[in-house]
Coordinates of C-alpha atoms in Angstrom, one line a residue:
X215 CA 28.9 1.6 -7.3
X216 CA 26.6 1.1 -10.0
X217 CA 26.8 3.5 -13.4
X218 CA 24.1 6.3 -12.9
X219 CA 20.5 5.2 -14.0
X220 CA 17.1 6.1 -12.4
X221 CA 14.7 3.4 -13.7
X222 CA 14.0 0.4 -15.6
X223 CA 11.0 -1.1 -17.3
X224 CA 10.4 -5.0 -18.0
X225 CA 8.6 -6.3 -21.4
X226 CA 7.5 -9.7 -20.0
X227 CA 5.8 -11.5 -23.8
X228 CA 3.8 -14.4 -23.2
X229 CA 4.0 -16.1 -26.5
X230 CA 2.4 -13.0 -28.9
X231 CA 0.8 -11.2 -26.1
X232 CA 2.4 -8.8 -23.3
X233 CA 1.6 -8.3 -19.9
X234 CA 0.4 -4.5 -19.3
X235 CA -0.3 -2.0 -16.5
X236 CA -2.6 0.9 -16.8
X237 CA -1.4 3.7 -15.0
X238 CA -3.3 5.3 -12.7
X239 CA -5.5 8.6 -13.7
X240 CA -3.8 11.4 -11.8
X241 CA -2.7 14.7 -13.6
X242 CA 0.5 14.6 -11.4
X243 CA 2.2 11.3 -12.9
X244 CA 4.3 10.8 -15.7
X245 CA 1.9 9.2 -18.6
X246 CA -1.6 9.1 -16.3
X247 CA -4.2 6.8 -17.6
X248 CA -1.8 5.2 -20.1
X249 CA -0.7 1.3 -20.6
X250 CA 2.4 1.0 -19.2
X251 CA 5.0 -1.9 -18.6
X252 CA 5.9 -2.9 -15.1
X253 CA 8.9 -1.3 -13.8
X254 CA 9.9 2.3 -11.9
X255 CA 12.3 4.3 -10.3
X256 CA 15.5 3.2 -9.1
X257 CA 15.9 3.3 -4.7
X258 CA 18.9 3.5 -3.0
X259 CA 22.5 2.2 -5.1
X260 CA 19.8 -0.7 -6.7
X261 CA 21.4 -2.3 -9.8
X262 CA 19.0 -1.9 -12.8
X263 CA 18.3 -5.3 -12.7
X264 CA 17.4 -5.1 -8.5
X265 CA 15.1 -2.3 -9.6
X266 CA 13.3 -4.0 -12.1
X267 CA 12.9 -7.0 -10.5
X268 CA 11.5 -5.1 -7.5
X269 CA 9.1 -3.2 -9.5
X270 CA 7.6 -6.3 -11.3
X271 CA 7.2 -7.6 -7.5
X272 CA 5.3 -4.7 -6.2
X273 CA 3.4 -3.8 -9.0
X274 CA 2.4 -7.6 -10.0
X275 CA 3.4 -10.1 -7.1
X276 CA 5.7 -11.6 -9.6
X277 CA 9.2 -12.8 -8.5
X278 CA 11.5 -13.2 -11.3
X279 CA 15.8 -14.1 -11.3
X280 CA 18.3 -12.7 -13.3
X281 CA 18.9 -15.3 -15.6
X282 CA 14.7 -15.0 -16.6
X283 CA 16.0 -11.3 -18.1
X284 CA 17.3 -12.2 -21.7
X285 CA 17.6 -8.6 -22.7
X286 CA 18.4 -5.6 -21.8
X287 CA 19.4 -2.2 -22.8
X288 CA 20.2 1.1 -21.9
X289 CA 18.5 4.2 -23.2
X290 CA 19.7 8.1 -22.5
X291 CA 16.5 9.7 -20.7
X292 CA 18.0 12.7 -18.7
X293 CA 18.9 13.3 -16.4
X294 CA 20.9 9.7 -17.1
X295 CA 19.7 6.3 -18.4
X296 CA 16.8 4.3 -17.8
X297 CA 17.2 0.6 -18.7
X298 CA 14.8 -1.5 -20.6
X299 CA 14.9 -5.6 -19.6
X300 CA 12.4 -8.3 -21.8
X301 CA 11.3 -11.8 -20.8
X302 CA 9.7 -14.3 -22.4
X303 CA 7.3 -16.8 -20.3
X304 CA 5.4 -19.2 -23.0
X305 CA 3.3 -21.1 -19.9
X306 CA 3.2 -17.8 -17.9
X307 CA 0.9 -18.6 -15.1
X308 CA -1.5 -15.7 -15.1
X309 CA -3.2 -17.0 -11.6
X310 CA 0.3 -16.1 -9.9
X311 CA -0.2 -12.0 -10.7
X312 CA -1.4 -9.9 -7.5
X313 CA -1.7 -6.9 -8.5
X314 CA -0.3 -4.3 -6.0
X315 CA -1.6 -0.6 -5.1
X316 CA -0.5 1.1 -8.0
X317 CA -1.9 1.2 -11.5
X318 CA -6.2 0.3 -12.6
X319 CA -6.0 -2.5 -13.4
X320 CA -3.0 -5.0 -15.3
X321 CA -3.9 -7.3 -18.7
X322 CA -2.2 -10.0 -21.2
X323 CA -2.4 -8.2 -24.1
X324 CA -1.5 -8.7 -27.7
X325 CA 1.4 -7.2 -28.5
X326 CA 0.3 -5.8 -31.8
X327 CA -2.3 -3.9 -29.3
X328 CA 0.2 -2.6 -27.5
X329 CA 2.3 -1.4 -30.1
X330 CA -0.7 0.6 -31.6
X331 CA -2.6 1.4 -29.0
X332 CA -2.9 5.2 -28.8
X333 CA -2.8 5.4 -24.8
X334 CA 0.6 2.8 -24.5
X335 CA 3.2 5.2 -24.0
X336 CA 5.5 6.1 -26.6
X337 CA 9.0 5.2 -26.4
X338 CA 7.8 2.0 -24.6
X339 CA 6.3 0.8 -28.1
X340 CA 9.8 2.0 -29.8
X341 CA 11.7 -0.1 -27.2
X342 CA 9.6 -3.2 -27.8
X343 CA 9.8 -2.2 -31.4
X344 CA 13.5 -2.5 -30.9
X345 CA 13.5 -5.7 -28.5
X346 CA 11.2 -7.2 -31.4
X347 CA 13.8 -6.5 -34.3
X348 CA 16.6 -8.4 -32.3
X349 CA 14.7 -11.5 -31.3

């Protein structure tokens, strides 16, 4: 059985830029209206990386392998952990995204963008932040 988690979020950097969701405008979500990261919420016994390599799937089309994760960490968010993954894709194909059901609208942004932008959420920035300092 896999340790207890209940999500996991993916940093995919595309030489200085980062590819971005904007979360969908409804008062009954977690962060709505905000610039997000892909990933979710954990289903079934999913590993963290099965969950966040679903996620990117749904949300952007994308299918990525294990060995495309170079990082990851875990990070106490009760009522357990949620994991945080990063990729790096310097010829990302953008024509390959297909953006799924959930979410306004996705973008390849500049990381500085992110990482000051007002409406990115919060301890998303902090762990890029931290993904950033161990490169």
């Amino acid at each position: 059985m896999t340790e207890p988690f209940h999500g996991a979020k993916l940093a995919i950097l595309v030489g200085n830029h980062i590819l971005t969701i904007l979360r969908d405008d409804i008062p009954t979500i977690g962060w709505p209206d905000h610039w997000d990261l892909p990933g979710g919420g954990r289903e079934s016994d999913e590993t963290p990386i099965e969950c966040v390599l679903r996620e990117l799937h749904e949300e952007l089309g994308l299918v990525l392998c294990a060995n495309d994760l170079i990082w990851r960490k875990p990070y106490k968010s009760p009522p357990n952990v949620v994991w945080f993954f990063a990729a790096e894709f310097p010829d990302f194909d953008v024509e390959k995204v297909r953006f799924g059901d959930e979410g306004q609208e996705w973008r390849l942004a500049p990381i500085e963008w992110f990482l000051t932008h007002e409406k990115a959420i919060p301890n998303l920035q902090s762990r890029l932040r931290t993904y950033l300092g161990h490169r």
